[in-house]
mmCIF file of C-alpha atoms and ligand atoms in Angstrom:
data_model
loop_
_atom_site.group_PDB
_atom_site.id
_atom_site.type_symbol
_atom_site.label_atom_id
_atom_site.label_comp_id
_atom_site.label_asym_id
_atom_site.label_seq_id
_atom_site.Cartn_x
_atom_site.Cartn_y
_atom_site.Cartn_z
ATOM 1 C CA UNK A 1110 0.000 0.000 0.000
ATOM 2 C CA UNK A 1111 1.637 3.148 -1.103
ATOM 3 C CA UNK A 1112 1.831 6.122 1.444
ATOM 4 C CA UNK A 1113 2.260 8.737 -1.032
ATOM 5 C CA UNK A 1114 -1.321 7.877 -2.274
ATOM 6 C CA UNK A 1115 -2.875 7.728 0.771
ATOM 7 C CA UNK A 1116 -5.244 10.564 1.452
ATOM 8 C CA UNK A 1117 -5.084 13.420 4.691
ATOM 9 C CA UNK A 1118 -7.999 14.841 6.242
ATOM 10 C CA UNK A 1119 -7.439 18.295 8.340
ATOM 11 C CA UNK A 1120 -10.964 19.810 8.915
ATOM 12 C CA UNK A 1121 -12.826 19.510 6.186
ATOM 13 C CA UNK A 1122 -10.154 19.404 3.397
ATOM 14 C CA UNK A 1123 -8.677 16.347 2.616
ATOM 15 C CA UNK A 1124 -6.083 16.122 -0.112
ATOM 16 C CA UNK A 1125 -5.835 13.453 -2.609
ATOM 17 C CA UNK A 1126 -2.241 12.581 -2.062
ATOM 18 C CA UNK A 1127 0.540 13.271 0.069
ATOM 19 C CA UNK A 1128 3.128 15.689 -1.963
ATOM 20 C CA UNK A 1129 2.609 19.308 -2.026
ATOM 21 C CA UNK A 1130 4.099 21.807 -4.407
ATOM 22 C CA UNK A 1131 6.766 23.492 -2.032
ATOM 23 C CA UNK A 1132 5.881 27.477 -2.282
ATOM 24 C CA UNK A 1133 7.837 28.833 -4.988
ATOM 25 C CA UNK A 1134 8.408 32.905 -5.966
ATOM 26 C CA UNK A 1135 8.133 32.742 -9.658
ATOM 27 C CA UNK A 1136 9.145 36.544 -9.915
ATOM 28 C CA UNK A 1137 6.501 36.883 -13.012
ATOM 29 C CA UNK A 1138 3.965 39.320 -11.522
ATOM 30 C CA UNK A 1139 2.952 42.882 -12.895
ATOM 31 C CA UNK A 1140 4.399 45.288 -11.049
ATOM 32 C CA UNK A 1141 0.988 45.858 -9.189
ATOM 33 C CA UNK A 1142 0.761 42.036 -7.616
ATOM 34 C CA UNK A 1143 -1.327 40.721 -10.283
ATOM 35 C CA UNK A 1144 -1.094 37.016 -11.492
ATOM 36 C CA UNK A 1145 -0.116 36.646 -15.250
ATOM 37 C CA UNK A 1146 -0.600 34.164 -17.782
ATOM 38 C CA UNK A 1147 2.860 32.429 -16.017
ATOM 39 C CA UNK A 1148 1.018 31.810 -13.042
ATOM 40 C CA UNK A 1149 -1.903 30.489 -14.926
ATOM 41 C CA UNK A 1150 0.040 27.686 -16.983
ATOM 42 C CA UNK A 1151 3.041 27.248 -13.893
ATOM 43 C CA UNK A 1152 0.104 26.210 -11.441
ATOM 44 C CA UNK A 1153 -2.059 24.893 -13.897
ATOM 45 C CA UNK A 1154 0.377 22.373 -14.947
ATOM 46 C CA UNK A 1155 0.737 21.165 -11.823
ATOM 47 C CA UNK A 1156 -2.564 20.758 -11.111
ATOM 48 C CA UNK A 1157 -2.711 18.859 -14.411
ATOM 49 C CA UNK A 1158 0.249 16.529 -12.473
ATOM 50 C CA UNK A 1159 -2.099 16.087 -9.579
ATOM 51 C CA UNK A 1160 -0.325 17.199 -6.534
ATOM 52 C CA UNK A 1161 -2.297 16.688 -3.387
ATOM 53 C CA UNK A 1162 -1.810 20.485 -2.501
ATOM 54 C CA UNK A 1163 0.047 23.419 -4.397
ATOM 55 C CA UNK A 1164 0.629 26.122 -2.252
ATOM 56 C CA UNK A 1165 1.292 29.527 -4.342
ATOM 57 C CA UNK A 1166 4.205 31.369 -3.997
ATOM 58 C CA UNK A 1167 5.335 33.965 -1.222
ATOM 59 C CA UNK A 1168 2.489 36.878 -1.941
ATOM 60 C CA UNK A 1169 3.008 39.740 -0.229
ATOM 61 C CA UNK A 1170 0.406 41.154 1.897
ATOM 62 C CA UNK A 1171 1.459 44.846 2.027
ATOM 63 C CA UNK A 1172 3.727 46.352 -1.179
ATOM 64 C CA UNK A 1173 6.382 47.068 1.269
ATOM 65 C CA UNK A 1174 6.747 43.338 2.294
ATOM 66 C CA UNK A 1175 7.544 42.360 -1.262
ATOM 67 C CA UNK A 1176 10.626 40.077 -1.255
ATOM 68 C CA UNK A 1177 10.748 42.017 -5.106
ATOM 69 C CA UNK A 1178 8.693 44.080 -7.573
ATOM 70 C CA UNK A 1179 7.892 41.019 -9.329
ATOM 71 C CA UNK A 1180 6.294 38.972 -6.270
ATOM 72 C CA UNK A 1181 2.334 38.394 -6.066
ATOM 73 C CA UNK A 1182 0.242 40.366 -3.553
ATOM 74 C CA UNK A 1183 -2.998 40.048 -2.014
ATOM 75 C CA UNK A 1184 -3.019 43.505 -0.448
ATOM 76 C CA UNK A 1185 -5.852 44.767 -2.467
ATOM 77 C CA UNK A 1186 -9.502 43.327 -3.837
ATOM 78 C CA UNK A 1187 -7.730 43.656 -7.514
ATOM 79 C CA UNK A 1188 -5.225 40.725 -7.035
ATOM 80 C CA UNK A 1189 -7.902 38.427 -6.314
ATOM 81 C CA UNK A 1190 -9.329 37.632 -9.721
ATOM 82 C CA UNK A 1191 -6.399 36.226 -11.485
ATOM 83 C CA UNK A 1192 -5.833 33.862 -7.829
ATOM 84 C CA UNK A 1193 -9.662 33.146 -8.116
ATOM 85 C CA UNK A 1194 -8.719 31.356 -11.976
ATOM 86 C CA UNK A 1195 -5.419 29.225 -10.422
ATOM 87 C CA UNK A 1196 -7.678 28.081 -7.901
ATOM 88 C CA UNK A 1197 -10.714 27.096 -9.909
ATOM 89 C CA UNK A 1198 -8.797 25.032 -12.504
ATOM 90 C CA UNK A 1199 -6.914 23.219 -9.422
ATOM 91 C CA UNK A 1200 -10.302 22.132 -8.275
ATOM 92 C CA UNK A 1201 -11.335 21.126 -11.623
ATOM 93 C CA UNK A 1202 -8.379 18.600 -11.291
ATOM 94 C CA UNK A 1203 -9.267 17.520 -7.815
ATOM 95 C CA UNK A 1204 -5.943 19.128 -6.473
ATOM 96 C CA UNK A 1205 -6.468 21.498 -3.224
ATOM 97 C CA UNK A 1206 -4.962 25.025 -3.544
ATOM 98 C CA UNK A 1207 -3.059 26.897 -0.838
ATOM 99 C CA UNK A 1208 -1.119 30.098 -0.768
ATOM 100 C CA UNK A 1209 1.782 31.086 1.437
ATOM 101 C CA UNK A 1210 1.040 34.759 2.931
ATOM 102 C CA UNK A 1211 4.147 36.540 3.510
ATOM 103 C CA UNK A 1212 6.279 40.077 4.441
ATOM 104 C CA UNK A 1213 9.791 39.973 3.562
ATOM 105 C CA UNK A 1214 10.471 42.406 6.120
ATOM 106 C CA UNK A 1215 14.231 43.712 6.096
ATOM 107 C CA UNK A 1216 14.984 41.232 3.457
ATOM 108 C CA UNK A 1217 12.300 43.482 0.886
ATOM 109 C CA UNK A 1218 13.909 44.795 -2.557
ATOM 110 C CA UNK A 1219 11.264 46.877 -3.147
ATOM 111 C CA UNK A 1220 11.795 51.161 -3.732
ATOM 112 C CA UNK A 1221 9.585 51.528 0.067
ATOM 113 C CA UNK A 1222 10.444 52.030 3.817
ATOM 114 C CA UNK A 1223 12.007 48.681 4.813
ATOM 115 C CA UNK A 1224 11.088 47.725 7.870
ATOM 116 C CA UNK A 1225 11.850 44.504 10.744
ATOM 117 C CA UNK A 1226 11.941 44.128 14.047
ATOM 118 C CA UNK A 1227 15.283 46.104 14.850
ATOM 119 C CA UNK A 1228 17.441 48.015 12.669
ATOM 120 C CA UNK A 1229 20.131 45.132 11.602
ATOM 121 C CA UNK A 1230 20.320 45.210 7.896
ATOM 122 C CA UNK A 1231 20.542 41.539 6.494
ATOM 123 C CA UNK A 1232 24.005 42.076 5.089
ATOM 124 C CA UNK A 1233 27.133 44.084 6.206
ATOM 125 C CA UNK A 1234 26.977 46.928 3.943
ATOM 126 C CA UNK A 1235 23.252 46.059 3.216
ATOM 127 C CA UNK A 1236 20.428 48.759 3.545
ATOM 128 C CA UNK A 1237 19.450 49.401 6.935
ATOM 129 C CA UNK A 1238 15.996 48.587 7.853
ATOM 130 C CA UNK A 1239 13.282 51.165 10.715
ATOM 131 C CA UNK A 1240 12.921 49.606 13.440
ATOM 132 C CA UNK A 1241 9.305 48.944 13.458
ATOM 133 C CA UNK A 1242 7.106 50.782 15.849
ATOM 134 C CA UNK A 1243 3.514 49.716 17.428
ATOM 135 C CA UNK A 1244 1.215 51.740 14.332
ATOM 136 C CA UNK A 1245 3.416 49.838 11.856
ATOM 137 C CA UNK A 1246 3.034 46.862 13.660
ATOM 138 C CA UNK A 1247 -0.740 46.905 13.759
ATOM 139 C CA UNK A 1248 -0.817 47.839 10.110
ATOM 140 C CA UNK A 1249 1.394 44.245 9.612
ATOM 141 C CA UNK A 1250 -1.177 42.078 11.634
ATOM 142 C CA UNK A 1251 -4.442 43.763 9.844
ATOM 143 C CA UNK A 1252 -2.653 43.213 6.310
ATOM 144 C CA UNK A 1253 -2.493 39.473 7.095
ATOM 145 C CA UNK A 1254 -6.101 39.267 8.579
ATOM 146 C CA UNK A 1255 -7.011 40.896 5.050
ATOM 147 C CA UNK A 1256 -5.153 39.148 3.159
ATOM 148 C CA UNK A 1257 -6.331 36.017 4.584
ATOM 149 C CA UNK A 1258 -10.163 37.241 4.293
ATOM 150 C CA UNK A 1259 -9.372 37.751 0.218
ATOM 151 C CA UNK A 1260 -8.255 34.080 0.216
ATOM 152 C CA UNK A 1261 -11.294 32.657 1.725
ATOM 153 C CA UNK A 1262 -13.367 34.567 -0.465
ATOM 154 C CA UNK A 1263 -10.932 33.498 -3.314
ATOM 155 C CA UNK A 1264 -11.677 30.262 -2.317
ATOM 156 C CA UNK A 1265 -8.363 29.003 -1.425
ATOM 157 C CA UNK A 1266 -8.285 25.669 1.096
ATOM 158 C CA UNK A 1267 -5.194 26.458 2.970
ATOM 159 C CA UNK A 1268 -3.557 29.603 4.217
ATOM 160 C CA UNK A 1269 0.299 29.254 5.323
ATOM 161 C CA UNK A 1270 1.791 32.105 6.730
ATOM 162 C CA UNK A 1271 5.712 32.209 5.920
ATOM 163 C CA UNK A 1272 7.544 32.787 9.487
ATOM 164 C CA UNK A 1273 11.135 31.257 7.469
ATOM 165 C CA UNK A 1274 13.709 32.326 5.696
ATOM 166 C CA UNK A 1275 14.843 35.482 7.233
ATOM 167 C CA UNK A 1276 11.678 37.287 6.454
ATOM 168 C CA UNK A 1277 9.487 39.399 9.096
ATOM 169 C CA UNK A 1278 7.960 36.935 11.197
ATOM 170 C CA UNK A 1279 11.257 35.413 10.859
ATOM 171 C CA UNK A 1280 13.432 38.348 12.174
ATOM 172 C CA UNK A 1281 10.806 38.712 14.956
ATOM 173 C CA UNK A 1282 11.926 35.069 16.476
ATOM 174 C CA UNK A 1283 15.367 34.835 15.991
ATOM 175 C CA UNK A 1284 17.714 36.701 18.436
ATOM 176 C CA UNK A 1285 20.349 37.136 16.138
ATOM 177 C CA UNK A 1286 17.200 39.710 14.215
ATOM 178 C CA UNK A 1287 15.276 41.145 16.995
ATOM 179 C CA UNK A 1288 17.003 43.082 19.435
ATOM 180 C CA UNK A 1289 13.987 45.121 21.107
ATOM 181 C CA UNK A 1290 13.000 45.731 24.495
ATOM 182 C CA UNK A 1291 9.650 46.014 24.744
ATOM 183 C CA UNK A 1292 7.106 43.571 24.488
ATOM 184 C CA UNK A 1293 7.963 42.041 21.026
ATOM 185 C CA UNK A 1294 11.197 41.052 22.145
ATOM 186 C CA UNK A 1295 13.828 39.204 24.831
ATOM 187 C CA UNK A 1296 12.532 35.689 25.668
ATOM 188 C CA UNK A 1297 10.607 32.922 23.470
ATOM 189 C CA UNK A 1298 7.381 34.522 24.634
ATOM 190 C CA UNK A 1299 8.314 38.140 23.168
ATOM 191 C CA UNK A 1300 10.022 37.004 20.112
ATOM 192 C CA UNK A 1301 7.038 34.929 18.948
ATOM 193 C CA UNK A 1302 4.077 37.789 20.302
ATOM 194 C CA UNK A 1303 4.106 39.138 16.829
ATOM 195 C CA UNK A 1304 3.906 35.816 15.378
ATOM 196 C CA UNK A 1305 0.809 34.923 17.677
ATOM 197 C CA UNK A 1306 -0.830 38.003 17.440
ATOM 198 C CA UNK A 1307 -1.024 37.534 13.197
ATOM 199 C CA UNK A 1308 -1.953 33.747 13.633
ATOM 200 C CA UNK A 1309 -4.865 34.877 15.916
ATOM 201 C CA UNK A 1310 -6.006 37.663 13.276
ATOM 202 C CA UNK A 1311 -5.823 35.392 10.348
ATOM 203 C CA UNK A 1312 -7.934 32.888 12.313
ATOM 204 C CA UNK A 1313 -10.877 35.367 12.684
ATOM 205 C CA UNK A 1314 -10.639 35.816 9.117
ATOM 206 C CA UNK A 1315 -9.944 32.385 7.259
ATOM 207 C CA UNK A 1316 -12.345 30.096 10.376
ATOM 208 C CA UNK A 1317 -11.519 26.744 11.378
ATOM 209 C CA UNK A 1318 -13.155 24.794 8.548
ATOM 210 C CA UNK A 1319 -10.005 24.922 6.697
ATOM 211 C CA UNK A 1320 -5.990 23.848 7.887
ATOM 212 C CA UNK A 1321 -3.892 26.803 8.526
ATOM 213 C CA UNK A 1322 -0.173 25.741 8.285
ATOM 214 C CA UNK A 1323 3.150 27.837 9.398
ATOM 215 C CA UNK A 1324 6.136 27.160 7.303
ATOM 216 C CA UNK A 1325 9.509 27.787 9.541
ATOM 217 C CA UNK A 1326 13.143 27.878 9.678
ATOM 218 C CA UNK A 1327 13.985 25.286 12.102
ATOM 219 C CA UNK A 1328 17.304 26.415 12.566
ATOM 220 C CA UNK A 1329 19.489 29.844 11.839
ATOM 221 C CA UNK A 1330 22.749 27.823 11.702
ATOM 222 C CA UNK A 1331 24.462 29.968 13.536
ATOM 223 C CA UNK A 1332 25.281 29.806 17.688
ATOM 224 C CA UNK A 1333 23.635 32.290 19.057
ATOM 225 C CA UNK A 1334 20.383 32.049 16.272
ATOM 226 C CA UNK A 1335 17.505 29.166 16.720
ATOM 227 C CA UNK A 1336 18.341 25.829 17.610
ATOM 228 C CA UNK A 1337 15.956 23.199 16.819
ATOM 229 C CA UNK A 1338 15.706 23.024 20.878
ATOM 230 C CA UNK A 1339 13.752 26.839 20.357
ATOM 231 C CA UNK A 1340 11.925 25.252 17.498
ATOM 232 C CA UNK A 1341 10.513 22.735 19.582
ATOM 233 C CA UNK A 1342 9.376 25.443 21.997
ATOM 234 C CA UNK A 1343 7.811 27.562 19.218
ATOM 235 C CA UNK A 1344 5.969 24.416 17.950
ATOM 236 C CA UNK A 1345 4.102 23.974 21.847
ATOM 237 C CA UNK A 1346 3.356 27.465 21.351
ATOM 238 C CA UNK A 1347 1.870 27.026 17.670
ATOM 239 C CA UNK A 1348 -0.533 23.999 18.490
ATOM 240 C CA UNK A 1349 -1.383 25.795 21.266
ATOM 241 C CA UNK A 1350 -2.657 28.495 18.959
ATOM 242 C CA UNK A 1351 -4.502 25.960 16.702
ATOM 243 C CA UNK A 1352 -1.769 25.865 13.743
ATOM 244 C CA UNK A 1353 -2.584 22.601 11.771
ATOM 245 C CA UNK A 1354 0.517 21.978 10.529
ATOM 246 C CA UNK A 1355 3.898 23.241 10.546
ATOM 247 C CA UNK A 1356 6.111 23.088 7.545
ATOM 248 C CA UNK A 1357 9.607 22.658 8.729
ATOM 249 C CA UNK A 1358 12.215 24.332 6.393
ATOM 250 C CA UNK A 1359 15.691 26.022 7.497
ATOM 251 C CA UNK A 1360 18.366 29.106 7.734
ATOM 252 C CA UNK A 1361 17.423 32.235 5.318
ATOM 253 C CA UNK A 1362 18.126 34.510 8.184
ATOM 254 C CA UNK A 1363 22.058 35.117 7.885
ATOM 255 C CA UNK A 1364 23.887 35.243 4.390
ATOM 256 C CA UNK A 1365 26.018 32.014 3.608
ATOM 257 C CA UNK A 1366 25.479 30.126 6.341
ATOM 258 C CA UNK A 1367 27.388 26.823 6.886
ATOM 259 C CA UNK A 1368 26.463 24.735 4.372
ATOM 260 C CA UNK A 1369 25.067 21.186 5.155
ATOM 261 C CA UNK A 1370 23.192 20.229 2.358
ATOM 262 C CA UNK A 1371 22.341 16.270 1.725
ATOM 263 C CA UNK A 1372 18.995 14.727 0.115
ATOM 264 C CA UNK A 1373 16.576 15.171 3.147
ATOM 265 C CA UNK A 1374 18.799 17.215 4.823
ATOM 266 C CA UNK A 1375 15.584 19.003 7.014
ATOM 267 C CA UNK A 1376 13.859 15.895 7.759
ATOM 268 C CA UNK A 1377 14.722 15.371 10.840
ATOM 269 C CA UNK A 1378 14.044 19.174 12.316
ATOM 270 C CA UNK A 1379 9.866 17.831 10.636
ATOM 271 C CA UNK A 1380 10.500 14.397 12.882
ATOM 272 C CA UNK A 1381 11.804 15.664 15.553
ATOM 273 C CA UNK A 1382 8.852 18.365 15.978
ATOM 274 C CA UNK A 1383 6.552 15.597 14.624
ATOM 275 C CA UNK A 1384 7.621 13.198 17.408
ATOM 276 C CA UNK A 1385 8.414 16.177 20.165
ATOM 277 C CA UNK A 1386 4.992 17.737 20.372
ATOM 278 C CA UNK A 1387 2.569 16.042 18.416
ATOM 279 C CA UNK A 1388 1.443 18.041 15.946
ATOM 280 C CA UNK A 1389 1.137 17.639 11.967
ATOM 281 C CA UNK A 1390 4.863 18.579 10.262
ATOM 282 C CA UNK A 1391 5.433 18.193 6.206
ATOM 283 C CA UNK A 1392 9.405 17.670 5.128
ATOM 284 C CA UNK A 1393 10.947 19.611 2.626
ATOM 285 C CA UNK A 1394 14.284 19.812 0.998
ATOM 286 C CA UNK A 1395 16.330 18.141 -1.490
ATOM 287 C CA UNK A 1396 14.138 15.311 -1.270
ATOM 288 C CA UNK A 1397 13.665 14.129 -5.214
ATOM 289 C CA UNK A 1398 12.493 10.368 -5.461
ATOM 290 C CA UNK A 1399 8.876 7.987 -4.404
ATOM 291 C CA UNK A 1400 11.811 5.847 -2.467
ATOM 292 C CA UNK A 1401 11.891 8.619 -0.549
ATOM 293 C CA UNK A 1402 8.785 9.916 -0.607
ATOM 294 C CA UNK A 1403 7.585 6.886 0.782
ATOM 295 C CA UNK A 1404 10.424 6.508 3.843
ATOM 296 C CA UNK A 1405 9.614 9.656 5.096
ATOM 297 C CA UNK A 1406 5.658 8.865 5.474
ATOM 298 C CA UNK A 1407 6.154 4.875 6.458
ATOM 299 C CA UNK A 1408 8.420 6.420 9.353
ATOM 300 C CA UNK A 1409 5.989 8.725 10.995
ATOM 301 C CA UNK A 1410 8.927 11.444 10.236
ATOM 302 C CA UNK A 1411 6.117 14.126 8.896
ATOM 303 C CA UNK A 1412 2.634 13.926 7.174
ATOM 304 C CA UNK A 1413 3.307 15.584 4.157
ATOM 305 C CA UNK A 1414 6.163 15.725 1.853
ATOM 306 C CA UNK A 1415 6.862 19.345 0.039
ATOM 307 C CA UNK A 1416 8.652 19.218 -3.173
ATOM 308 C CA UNK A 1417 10.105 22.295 -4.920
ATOM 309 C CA UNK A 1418 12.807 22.332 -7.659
ATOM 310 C CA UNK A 1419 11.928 18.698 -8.615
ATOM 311 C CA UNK A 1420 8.610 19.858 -9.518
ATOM 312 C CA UNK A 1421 10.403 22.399 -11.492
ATOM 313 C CA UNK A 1422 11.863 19.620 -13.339
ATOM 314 C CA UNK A 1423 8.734 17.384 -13.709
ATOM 315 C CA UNK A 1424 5.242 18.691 -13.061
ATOM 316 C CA UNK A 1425 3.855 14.977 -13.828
ATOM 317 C CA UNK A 1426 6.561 13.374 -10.680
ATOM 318 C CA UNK A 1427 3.343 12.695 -8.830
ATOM 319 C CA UNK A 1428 1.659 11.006 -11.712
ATOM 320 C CA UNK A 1429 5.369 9.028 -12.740
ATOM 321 C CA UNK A 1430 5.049 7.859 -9.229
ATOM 322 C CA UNK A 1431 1.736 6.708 -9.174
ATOM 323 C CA UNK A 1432 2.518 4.419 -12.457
ATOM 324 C CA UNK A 1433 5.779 3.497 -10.062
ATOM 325 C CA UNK A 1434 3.507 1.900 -7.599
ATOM 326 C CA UNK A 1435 1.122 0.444 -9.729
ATOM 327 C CA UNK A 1436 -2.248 3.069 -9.867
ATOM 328 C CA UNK A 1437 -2.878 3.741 -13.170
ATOM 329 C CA UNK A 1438 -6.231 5.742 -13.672
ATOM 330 C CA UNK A 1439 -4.768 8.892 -12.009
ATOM 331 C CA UNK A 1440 -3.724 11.155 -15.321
ATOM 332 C CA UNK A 1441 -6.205 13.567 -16.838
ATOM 333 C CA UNK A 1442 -8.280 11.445 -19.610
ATOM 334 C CA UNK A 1443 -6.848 14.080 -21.765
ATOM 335 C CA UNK A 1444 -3.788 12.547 -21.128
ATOM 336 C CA UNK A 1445 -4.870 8.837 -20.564
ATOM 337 C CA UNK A 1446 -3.179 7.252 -23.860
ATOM 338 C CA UNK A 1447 0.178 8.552 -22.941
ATOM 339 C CA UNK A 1448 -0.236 6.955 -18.648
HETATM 340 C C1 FMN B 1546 12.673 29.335 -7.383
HETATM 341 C C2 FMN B 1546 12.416 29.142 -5.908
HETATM 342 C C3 FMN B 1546 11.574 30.015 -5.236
HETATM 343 C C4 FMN B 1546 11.278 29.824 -3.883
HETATM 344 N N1 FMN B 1546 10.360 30.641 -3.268
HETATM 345 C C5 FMN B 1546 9.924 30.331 -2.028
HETATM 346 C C6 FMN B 1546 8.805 30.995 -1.466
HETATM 347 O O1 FMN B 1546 8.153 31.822 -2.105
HETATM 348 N N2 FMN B 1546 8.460 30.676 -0.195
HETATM 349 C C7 FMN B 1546 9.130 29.717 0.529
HETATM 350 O O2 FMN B 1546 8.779 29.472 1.689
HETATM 351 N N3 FMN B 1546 10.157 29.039 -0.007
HETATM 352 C C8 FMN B 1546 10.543 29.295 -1.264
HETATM 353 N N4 FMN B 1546 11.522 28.532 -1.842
HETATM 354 C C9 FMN B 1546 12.052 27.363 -1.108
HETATM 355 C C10 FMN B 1546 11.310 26.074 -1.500
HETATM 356 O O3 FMN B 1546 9.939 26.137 -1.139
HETATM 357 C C11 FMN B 1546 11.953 24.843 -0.816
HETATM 358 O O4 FMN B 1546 11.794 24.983 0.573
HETATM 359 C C12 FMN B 1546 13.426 24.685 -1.160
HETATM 360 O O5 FMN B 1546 13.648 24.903 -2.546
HETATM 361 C C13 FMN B 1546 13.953 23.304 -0.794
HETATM 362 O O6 FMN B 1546 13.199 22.289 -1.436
HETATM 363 P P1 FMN B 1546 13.716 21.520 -2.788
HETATM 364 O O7 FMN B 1546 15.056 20.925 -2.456
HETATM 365 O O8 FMN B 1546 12.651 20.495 -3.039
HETATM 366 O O9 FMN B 1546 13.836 22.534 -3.878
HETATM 367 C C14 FMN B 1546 11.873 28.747 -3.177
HETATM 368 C C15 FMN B 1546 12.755 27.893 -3.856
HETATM 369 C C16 FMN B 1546 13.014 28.058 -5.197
HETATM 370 C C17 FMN B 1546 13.926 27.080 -5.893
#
């Protein structure tokens, strides 16, 4: 019995199968947010290839939290129509659509006031971020509860909000980012307040009929950044806020970090949270093959297994897997003669 094909139920959306197209920036929006015919055949196609879930790309929910002009946004009612189309022709397939709401933060590359938690630019030399004060970040929380109304209404089944890869929410929990004083920083409790305070806004918007996931950086590889120990504490914290699923991903906050890069090679930080607390975790990285795939799910490591760049490479690796192991009637019948 393959594990891949196996279906998973969160409130009242259960996807198909267990691989999910990993978020993925495709830089190929107008310069006012707006999806483009890109978007339309990128996601399509995989939809066609019958992912369980594709989650869209980083979309910014304020223009100042862009990671660059060319990122999607959901900060306005005009960026919904073009979302609205990806989403319908995913549910024509049967495939369940997310998107990943996010704010870049100090890491933005966008001709705005860049702002993060303290006034630490990225890189040495880098541009210098304002240290963000309490109007700016009220305006941060509302933009997510917005954004995440427009993708209910858009019809989207899950809502992640990006807390990785150096961006915002990122900066706000890692102490090598966040230097403030007052109530958004010091301890676990501070670091994450800004963090909690967006989940719990999003959640009056989006409900609890559908999964809300947080993707995270396990790790900052670097001494005095997160450990996976503080990742295991933030991940208490998260199911106690009613996250459904946490989608464990690494570093992004410092440039070159040490590299330790092998196929799976943030599997364990999913496992160990998995295992640790007891809540829902999907893998992701560098992980390419069913083989796999398949390890991963028989041993309880996460639920769900994210693939990026080898999507890149094959939109159809879900339905070349499923002829792997055997289930044939999966293709499109457009497609039937050549599966
Ligand atoms: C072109 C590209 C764009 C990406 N954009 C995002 C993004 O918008 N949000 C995000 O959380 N991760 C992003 N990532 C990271 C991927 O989601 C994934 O975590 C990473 O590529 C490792 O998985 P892989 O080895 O399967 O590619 C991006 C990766 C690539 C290659």
């Amino acid at each position: 019995m393959s594990l891949i094909f196996n279906p998973f139920t969160q409130k009242n959306v259960t996807l198909n199968n267990r691989i999910v197209l990993s978020p993925m920036c495709m830089y190929s929006a107008d310069d006012d947010g707006k999806v483009t015919d890109w978007h339309i055949v990128h996601y399509g196609t995989r939809a066609a290839g019958k992912v369980g879930l594709l989650i869209l790309e980083a979309t910014a929910v304020e223009s100042r939290g862009r990671i660059s002009a060319k990122d999607l946004g959901l900060w306005n009612d005009e960026q919904m129509a073009g979302l609205k189309q990806i989403v319908s022709f995913a549910h024509s397939q049967g495939v369940k659509a997310g998107i990943q709401l996010a704010h870049a933060g100090r890491k933005a590359e966008v001709d705005e006031r860049i702002i993060a938690p303290s006034a630490i630019p990225f890189s040495e030399g880098g541009p210098v971020p304002a240290e963000m004060g309490p109007k700016e970040i009220s305006e941060v929380i509302q933009a997510f509860a917005d954004s995440a109304r427009r993708a209910k209404e858009i019809g989207f089944d899950v809502v992640e909000i990006h807390a990785a890869h150096g961006y915002l929410l990122h900066e706000f929990l890692s102490p090598l980012s966040n230097k403030r004083t007052d109530e958004y920083g010091g301890d676990l409790e501070g670091r994450s307040r800004l963090l909690k305070e967006v989940i719990k806004a999003v959640q009056a918007e989006w409900g609890q009929e559908r999964p809300l996931y947080v993707r995270i950086s396990a790790v900052d590889y670097h001494p005095d950044g997160l450990q996976i120990e503080d990742s295991i504490a933030l991940a208490r914290l998260l199911k106690e806020w009613g996250v459904d699923l946490i989608d464990v991903s690494s570093g992004g906050l410092i440039p070159n970090p040490p590299s330790r890069i092998f196929p799976g090679y943030q599997v364990a930080f999913a496992e160990a949270i998995k295992k640790q607390v007891g809540i829902a975790t999907g893998a992701v990285g560098l992980i390419t093959t069913t083989e796999q795939a398949e390890e991963i799910l028989g041993n309880e490591r996460a639920d769900l297994v994210f693939l990026a760049r080898e999507l890149l490479r094959d939109p159809y690796w879900v339905l070349h897997a499923a002829q792997k192991l055997g289930i044939n009637d999966l293709a499109p019948n457009q497609y039937s003669r050549a599966f």
